[in-house]
Coordinates of C-alpha atoms (C1' of nucleotides) in Angstrom, one line a residue:
Chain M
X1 CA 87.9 108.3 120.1
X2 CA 84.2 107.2 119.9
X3 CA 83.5 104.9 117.1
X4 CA 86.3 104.5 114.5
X5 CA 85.3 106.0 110.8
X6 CA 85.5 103.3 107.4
X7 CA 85.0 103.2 104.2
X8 CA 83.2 101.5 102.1
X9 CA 83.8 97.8 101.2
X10 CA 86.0 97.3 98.0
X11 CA 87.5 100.7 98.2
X12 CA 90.7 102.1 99.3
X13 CA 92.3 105.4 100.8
X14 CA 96.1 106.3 99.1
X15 CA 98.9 107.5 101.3
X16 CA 101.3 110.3 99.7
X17 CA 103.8 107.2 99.6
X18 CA 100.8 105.4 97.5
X19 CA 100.3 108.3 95.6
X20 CA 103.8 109.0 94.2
X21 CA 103.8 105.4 93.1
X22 CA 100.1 105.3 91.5
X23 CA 101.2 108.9 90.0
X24 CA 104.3 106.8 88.0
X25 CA 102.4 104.3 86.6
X26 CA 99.3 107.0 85.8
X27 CA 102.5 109.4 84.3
X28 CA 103.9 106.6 82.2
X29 CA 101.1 105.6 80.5
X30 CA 100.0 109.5 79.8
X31 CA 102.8 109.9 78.1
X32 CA 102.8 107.0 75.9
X33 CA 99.0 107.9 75.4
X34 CA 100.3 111.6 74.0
X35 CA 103.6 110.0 72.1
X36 CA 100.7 108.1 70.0
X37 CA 98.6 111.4 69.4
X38 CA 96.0 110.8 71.6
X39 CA 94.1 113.7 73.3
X40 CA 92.5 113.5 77.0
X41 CA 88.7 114.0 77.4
X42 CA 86.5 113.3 81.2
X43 CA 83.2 112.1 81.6
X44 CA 80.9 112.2 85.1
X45 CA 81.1 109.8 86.9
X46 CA 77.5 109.2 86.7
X47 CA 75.5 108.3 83.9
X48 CA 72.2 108.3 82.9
X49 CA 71.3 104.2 83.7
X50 CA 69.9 104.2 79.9
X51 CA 73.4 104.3 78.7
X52 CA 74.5 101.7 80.7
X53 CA 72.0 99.0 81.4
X54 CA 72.3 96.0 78.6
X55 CA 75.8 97.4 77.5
X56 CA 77.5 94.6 79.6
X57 CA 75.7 91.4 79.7
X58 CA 73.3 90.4 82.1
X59 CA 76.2 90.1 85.0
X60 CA 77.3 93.5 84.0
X61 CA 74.1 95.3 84.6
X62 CA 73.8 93.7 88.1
X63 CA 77.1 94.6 88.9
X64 CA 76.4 98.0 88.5
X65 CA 75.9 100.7 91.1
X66 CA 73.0 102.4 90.8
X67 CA 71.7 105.8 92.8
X68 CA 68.2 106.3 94.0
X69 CA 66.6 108.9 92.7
X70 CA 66.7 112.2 94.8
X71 CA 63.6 113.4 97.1
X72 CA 61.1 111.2 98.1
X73 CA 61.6 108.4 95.3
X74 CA 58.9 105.8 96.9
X75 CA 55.9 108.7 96.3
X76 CA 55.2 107.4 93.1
X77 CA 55.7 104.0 93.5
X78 CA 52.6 101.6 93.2
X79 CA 51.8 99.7 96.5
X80 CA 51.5 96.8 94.3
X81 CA 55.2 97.2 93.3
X82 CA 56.2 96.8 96.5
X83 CA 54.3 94.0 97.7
X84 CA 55.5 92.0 94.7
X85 CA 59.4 92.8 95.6
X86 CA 60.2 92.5 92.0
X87 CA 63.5 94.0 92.6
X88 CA 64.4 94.9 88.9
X89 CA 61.3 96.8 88.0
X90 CA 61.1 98.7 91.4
X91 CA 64.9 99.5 90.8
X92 CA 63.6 101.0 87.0
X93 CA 61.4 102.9 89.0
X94 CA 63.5 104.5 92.3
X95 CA 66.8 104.6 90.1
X96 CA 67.4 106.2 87.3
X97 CA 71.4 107.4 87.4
X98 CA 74.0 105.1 88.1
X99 CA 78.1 104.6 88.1
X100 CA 80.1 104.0 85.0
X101 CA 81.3 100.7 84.6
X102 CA 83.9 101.3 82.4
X103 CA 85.2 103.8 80.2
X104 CA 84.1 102.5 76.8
X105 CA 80.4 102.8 77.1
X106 CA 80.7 106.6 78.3
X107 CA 82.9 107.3 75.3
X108 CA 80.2 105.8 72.8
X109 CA 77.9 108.3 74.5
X110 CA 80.3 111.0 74.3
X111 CA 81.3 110.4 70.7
X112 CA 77.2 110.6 69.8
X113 CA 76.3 113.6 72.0
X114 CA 79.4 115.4 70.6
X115 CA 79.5 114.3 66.8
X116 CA 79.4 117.4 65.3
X117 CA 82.7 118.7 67.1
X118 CA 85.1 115.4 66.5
X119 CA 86.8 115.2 63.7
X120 CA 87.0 111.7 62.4
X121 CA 88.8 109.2 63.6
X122 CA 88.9 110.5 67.0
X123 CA 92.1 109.2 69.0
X124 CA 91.4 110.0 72.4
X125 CA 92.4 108.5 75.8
X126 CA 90.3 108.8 79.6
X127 CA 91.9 108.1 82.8
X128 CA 89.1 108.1 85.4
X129 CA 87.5 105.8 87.7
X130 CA 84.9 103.0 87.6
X131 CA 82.6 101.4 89.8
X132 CA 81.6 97.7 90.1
X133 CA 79.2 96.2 92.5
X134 CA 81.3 92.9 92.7
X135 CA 82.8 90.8 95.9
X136 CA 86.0 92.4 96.4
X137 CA 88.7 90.0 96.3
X138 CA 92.9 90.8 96.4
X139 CA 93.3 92.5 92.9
X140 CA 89.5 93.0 92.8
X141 CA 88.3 96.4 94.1
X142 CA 84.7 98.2 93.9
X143 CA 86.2 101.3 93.1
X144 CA 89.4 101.1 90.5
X145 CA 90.9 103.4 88.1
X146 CA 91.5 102.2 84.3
X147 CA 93.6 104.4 81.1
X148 CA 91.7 104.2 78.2
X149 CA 92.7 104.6 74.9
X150 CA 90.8 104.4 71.6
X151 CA 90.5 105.5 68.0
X152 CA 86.6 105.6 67.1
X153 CA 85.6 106.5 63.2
X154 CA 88.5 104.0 61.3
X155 CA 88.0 100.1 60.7
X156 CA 91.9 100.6 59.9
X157 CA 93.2 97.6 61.4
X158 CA 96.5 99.6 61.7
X159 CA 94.6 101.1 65.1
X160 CA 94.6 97.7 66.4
X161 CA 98.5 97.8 65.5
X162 CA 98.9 101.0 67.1
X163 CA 97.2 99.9 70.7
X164 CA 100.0 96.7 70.7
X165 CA 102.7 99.1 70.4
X166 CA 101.4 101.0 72.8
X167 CA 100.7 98.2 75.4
X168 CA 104.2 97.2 74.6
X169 CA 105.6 100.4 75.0
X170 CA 103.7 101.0 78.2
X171 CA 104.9 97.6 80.0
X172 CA 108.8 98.2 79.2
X173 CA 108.6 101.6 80.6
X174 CA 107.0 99.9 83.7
X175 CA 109.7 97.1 83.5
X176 CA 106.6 94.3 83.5
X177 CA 107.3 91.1 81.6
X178 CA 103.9 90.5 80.0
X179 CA 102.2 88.2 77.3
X180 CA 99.6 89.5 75.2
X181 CA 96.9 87.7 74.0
X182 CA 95.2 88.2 70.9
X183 CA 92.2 86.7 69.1
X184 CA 89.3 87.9 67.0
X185 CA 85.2 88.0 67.8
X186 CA 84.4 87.1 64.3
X187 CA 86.9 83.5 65.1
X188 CA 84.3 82.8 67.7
X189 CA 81.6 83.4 66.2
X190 CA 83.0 81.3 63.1
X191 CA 83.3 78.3 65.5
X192 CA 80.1 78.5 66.8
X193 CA 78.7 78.4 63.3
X194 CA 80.9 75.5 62.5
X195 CA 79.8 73.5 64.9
X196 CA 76.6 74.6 64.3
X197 CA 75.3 76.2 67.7
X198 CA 75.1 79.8 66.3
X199 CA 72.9 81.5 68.6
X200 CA 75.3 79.7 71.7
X201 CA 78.3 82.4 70.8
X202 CA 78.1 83.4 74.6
X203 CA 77.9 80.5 76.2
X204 CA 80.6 78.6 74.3
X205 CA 83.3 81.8 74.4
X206 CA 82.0 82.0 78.1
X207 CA 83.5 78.1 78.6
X208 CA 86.4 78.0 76.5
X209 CA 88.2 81.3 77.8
X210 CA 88.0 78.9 81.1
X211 CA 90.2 76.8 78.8
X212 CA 93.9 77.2 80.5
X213 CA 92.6 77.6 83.5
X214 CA 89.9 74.6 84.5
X215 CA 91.2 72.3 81.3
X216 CA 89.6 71.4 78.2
X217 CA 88.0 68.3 80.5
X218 CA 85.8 70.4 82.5
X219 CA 85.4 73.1 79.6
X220 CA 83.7 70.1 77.7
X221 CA 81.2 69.1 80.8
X222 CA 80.4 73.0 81.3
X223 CA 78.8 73.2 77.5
X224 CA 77.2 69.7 78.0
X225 CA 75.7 71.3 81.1
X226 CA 74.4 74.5 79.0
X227 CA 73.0 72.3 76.9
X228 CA 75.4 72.2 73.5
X229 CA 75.2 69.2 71.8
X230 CA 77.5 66.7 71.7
X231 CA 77.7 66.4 68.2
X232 CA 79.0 70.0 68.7
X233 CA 81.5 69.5 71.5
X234 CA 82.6 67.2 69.5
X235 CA 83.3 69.3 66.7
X236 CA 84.8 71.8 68.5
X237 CA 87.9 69.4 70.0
X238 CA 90.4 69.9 67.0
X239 CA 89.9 73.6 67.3
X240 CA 90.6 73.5 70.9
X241 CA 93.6 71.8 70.3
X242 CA 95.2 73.7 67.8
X243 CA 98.8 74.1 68.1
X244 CA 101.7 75.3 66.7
X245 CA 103.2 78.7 66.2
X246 CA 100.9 82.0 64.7
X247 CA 101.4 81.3 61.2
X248 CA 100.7 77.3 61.2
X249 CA 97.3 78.2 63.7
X250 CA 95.8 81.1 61.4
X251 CA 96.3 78.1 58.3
X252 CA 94.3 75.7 60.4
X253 CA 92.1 78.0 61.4
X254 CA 91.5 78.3 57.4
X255 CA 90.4 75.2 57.2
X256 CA 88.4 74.4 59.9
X257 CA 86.2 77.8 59.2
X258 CA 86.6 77.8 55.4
X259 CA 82.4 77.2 55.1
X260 CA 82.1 80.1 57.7
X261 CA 81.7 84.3 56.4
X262 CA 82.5 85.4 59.4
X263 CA 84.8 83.1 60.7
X264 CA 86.9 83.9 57.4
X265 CA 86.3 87.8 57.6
X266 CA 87.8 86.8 60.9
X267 CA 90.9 85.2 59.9
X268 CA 91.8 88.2 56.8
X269 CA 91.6 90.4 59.9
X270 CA 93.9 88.3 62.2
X271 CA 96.7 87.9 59.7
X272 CA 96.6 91.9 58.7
X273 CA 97.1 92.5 62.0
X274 CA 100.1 89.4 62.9
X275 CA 101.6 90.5 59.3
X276 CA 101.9 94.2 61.1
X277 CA 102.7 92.8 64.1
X278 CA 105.8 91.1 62.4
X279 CA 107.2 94.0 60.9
X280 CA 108.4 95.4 64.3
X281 CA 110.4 94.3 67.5
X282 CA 108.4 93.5 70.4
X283 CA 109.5 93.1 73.8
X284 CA 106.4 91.2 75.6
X285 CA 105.2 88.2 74.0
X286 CA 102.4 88.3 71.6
X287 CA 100.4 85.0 70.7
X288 CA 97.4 84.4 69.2
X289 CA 95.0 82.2 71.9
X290 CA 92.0 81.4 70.3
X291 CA 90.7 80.7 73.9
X292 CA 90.7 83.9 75.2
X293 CA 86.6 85.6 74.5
X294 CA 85.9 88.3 77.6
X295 CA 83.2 89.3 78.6
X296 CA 82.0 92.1 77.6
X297 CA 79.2 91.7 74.9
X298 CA 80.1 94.8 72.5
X299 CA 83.1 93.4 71.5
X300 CA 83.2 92.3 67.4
X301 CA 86.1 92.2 66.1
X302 CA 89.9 91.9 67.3
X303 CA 90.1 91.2 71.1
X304 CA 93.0 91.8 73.5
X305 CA 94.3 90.5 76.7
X306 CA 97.6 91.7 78.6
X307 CA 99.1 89.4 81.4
X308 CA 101.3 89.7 84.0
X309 CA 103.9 86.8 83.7
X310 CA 106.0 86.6 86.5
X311 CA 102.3 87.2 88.7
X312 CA 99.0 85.5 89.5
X313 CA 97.3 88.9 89.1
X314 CA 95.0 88.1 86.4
X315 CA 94.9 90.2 83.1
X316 CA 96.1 94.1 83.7
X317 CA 94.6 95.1 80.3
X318 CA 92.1 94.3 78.0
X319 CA 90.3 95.6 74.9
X320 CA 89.0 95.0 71.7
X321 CA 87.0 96.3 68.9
X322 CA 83.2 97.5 68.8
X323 CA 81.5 98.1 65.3
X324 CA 78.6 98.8 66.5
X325 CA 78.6 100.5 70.5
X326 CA 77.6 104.1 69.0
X327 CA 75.0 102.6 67.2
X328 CA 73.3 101.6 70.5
X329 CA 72.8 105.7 71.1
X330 CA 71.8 106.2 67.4
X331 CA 74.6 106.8 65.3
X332 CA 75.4 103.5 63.6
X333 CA 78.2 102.4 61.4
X334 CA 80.9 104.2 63.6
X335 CA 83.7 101.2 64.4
X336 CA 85.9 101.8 67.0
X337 CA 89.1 99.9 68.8
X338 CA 90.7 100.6 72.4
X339 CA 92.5 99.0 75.1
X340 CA 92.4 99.8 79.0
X341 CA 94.8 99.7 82.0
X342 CA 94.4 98.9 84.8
X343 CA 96.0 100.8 87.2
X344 CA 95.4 99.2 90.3
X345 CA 96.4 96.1 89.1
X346 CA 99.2 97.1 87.9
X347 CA 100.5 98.6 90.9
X348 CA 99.6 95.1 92.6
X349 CA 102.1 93.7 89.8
X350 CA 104.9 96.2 90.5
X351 CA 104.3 96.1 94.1
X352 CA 104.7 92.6 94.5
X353 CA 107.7 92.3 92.2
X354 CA 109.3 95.1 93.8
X355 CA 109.4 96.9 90.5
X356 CA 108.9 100.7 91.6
X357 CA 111.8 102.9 91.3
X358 CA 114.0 103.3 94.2
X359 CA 113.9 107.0 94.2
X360 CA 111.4 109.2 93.3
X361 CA 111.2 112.7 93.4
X362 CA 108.5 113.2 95.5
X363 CA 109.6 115.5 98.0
X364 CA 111.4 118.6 98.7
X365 CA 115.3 119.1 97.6
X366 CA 115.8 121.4 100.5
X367 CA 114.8 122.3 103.8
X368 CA 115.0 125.4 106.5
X369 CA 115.4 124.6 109.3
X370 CA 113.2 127.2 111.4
X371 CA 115.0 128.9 114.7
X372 CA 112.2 131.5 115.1
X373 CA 110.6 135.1 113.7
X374 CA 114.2 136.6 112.8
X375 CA 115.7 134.1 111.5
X376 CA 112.7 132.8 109.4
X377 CA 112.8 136.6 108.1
X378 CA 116.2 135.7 107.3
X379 CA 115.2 132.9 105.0
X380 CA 112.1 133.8 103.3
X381 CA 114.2 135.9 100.7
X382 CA 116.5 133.1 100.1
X383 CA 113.3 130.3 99.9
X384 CA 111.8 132.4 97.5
X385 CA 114.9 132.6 95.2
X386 CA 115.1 129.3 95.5
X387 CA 111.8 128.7 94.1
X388 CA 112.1 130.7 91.6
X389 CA 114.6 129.0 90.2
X390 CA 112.7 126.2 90.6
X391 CA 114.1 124.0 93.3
X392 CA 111.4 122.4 95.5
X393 CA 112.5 123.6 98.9
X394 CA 110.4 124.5 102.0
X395 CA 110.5 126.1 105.1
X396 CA 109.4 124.4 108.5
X397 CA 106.3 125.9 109.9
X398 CA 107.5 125.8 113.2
X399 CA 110.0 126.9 115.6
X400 CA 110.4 123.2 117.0
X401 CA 113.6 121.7 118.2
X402 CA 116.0 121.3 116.1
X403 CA 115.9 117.3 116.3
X404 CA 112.2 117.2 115.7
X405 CA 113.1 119.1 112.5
X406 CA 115.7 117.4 111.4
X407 CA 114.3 113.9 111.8
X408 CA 110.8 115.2 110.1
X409 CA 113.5 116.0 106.8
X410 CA 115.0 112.5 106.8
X411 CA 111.2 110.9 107.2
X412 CA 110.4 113.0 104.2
X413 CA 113.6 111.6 102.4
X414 CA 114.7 115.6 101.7
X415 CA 118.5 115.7 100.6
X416 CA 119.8 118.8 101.8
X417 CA 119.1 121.0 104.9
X418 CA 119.5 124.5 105.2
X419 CA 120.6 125.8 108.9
X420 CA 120.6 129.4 109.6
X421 CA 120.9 130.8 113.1
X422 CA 121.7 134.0 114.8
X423 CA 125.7 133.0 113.9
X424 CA 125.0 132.3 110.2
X425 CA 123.1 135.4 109.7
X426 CA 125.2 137.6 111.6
X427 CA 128.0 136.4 108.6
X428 CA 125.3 136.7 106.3
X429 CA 125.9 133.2 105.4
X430 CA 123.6 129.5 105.7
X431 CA 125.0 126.1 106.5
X432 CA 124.5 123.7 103.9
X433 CA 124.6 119.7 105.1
X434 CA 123.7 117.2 102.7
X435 CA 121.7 114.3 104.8
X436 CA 123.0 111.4 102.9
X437 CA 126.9 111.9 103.5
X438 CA 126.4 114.2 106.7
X439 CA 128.9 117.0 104.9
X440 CA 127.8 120.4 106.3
X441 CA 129.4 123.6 104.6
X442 CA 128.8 127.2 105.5
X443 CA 128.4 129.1 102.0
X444 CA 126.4 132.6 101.2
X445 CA 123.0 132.4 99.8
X446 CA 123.8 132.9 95.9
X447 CA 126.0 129.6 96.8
X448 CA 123.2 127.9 98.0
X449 CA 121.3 128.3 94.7
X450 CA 124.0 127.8 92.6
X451 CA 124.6 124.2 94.3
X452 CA 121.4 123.3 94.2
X453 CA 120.8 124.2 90.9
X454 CA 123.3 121.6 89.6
Chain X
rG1 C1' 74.7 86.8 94.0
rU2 C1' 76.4 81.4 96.4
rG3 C1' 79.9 78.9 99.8
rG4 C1' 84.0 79.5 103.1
rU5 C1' 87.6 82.7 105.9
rU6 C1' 89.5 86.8 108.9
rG7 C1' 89.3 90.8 112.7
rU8 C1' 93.6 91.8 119.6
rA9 C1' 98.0 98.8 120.4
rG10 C1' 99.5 103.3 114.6
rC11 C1' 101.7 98.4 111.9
rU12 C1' 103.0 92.9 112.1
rC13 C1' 101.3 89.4 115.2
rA14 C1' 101.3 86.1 120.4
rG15 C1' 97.4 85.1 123.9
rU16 C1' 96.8 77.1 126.4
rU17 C1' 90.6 73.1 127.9
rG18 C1' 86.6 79.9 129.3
rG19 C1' 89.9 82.0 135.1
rC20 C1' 93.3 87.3 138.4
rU21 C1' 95.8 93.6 136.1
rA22 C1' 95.6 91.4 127.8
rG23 C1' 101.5 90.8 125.8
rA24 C1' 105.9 91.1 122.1
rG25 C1' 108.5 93.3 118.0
rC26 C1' 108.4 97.5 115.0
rG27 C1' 106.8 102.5 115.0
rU28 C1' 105.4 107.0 118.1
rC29 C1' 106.8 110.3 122.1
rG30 C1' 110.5 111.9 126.0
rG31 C1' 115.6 111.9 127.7
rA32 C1' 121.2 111.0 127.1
rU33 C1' 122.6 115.7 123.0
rU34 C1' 118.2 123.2 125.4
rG35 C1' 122.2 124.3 117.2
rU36 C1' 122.1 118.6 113.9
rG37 C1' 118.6 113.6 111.4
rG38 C1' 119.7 108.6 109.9
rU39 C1' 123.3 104.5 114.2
rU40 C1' 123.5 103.5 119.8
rC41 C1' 121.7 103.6 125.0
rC42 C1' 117.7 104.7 128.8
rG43 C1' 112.6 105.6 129.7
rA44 C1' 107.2 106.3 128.7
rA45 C1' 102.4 106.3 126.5
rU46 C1' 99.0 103.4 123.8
rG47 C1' 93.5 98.9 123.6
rU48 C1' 85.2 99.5 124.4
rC49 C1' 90.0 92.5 122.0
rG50 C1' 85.5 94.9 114.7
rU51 C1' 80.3 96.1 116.4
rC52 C1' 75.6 94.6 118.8
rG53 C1' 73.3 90.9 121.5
rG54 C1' 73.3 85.9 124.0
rU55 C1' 75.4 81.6 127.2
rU56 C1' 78.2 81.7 131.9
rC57 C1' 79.8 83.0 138.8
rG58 C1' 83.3 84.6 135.0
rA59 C1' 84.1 85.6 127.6
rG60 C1' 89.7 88.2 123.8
rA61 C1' 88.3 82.7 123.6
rC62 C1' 81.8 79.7 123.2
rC63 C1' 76.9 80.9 120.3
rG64 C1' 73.9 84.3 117.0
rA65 C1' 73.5 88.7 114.0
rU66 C1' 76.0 92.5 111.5
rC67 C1' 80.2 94.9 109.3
rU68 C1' 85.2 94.2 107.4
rU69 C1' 89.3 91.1 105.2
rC70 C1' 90.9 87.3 102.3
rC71 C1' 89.6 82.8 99.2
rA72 C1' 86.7 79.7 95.7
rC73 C1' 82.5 80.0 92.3
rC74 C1' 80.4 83.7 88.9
rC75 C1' 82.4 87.4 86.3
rC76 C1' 86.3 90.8 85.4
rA77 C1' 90.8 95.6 85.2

RNA sequence: GUGGUUGUAGCUCAGUUGGCUAGAGCGUCGGAUUGUGGUUCCGAAUGUCGUCGGUUCGAGACCGAUCUUCCACCCCA
């Protein structure tokens, strides 16, 4: 072998054993996804880099992958430009496609381009994958898969109910103890008003989602460092602090923000959605953490954050609600909601807590053994049957030893082996063993089915 | 993007202050058993020591670059 082949950095290849695994986390959330009524759509994997750019922040837009345009994409290109190696405006220049980021953005784009087909609200979910230019780090790929769901066209905060069953739903299916964490765009922005740094929204959601994990301390000398005053910091300490269960928070929270639109709108839609959310059993923890912000700028309304408990994974879904992301492509005053998945992380969660089924059925119920051109003549009648009553079974390709055969079934975990040589056929019969207990019985071929039809 | 870390057989890892022919376990393959796997016993194969360059009589080990891994920051699923 000359030099070894690789991928690229932050991606991964999936064995079958992978792949059954990643297929049982990708099946159980489909199927919660359908049990809600939502329908499946796909998007390319490359957009146009006018539907993503400025959708994500300013770290989102470096973060994403971009493709240089096709032929000879320097022709056009200003000398100038490149002797200034102003990297940003020669990228507008050479690049003009680039990889989704996420899910959410495409789907704005979607919803716009196809507004005259979707009936309103559209329920719909996406399981594809996305692409991020970031250092990969354990639970941290360049190349990851995430299960979207959505309803666009409804301000309904029952949609906002609906994704919490469904993350709930999703999680005991998977057997994942989680907490999800809830809190509400408008809160933040509320605060910032309060306090009276307005136009600082980013900067101070930015710092206090950092709350549980650098301390309110170091939260505090962060927005000093950004420059928030500390007449404001100050201001913000008893909202930090809140405590308490739901209830006794969202009446603080009243008020703190009672001088604040916004920050009230906020609260009506907090406790519409808690007073749903206490109307039905929930297995995974819900609270309301008014530290929690992410990221992602288009984010106005409720926001949501799923954790693994028992892991140090970091959050396996997040979400929230968008008024105004269809706007961006012309088409305002469509609201929309959604959650997403994350499947990879997710199978780092199950993976580590051993939390995959023992058995799966990922491989064939039977397999012939093959002896050679007679008696593989033999079979094929009998593997056909077989089939068509719809047992996964499969012949050997090959006339190898018997022992190769046999051990290449029990690496493939296949329960039963069919053995038919020259004796068996001259009875018109097959053996039957069953790998697990090593039983081997010699039956006829309408037998065979019928056992293994059971 | 910033700082650090890692790379030796298919896999997990030893390998002393630079010194002869680079090792182990697991797996793979062959045999004991040419019609019986999983257990047992016996035997065998396997490496450009990530890559390129440098220092040295001599480099798996030291230096530089590069790629990769993991970690912290940033940010996020």
């Amino acid at each position: 072998m000359a030099q070894k082949p690789s991928i690229p950095k932050g991606t991964r290849d999936f064995t079958p054993s992978e792949m059954i695994r990643r297929n049982y986390i990708f099946d159980t959330i489909k199927s919660v996804f359908q049990l809600y009524g939502f329908q499946s759509i796909e998007t390319p994997s490359i957009e146009n880099l006018s539907t993503l750019m400025g959708k994500y922040g300013e770290e989102g837009d470096k973060l994403l992958f971009k493709i240089l345009n096709s032929g000879n994409f320097l022709s056009k290109i200003d000398d100038k430009d490149l002797i200034e190696k102003n990297h940003i405006k020669l990228t507008n220049k050479i690049s003009e496609k680039g990889l989704r980021y996420d899910l959410t953005v495409p789907f704005a784009r979607y919803v716009v381009q196809h507004s005259n087909d979707i009936s309103f609200p559209f329920k719909r979910y996406q399981i594809q994958p996305v692409w991020r230019a970031d250092r990969p780090q354990k639970g941290r790929y360049r190349e990851f898969y995430q299960c979207d769901v959505d309803i666009i066209g409804s301000k309904s905060l029952f949609n906002e109910f609906e994704l919490v069953q469904i993350a709930d739903d999703v999680f005991n299916k998977l057997n994942i103890n989680t907490v999800l964490k809830i809190n509400n765009r408008k809160i933040l922005a509320g605060i910032a008003e309060i306090i009276g740094e307005k136009e600082r929204i980013t900067d101070i959601t930015v710092a206090i989602d950092k709350l549980d994990k650098i301390g309110i301390e170091n939260v505090n000398s962060e927005l000093l460092g950004k420059g928030i005053s500390s007449d404001a910091i100050k201001k913000l300490q008893p909202i930090l602090n809140l405590e308490g269960n739901t209830t006794e928070k969202i009446n603080q929270l009243k008020e703190i923000l009672k001088d604040s639109e916004i920050g009230n709108k906020g609260i009506e839609e907090l406790s519409v959605l808690f007073h749903n959310i206490e109307s039905v059993d929930f297995k995974m923890e819900i609270q309301l953490d008014i530290a929690l912000a992410r990221g992602l700028n288009y984010y106005t309304g409720s926001i949501f954050e799923v954790k693994s408990k028992d892991t140090e994974i970091g959050s396996i879904t997040g979400g929230g609600r968008y008024d105004n992301l269809t706007g961006i492509f012309g088409m305002p005053g469509i609201s929309g909601v959604g959650i997403s998945f994350g499947a990879d992380r997710i199978y780092d969660v199950m993976n580590q807590l051993e939390l995959f089924p023992k058995e799966f059925p990922g491989s064939s119920k039977v397999i012939f053994i093959n002896f050679g051109e007679k008696e593989q003549d033999f079979c094929t009648p009998i593997l056909r049957k077989l089939r068509q009553a719809n047992i996964a079974s499969e012949m050997y390709p090959d006339a190898d030893k018997i022992k190769k055969q046999m051990k290449w079934a029990n690496r493939k975990d296949i329960n039963y082996v069919v053995i038919a040589g020259e004796q068996e056929i001259e009875a018109g019969k097959v053996i039957l063993k069953n790998m697990k207990t090593g039983d081997q019985q010699l039956i006829t071929p309408q037998q065979l089915i019928s056992i293994l039809s059971r």
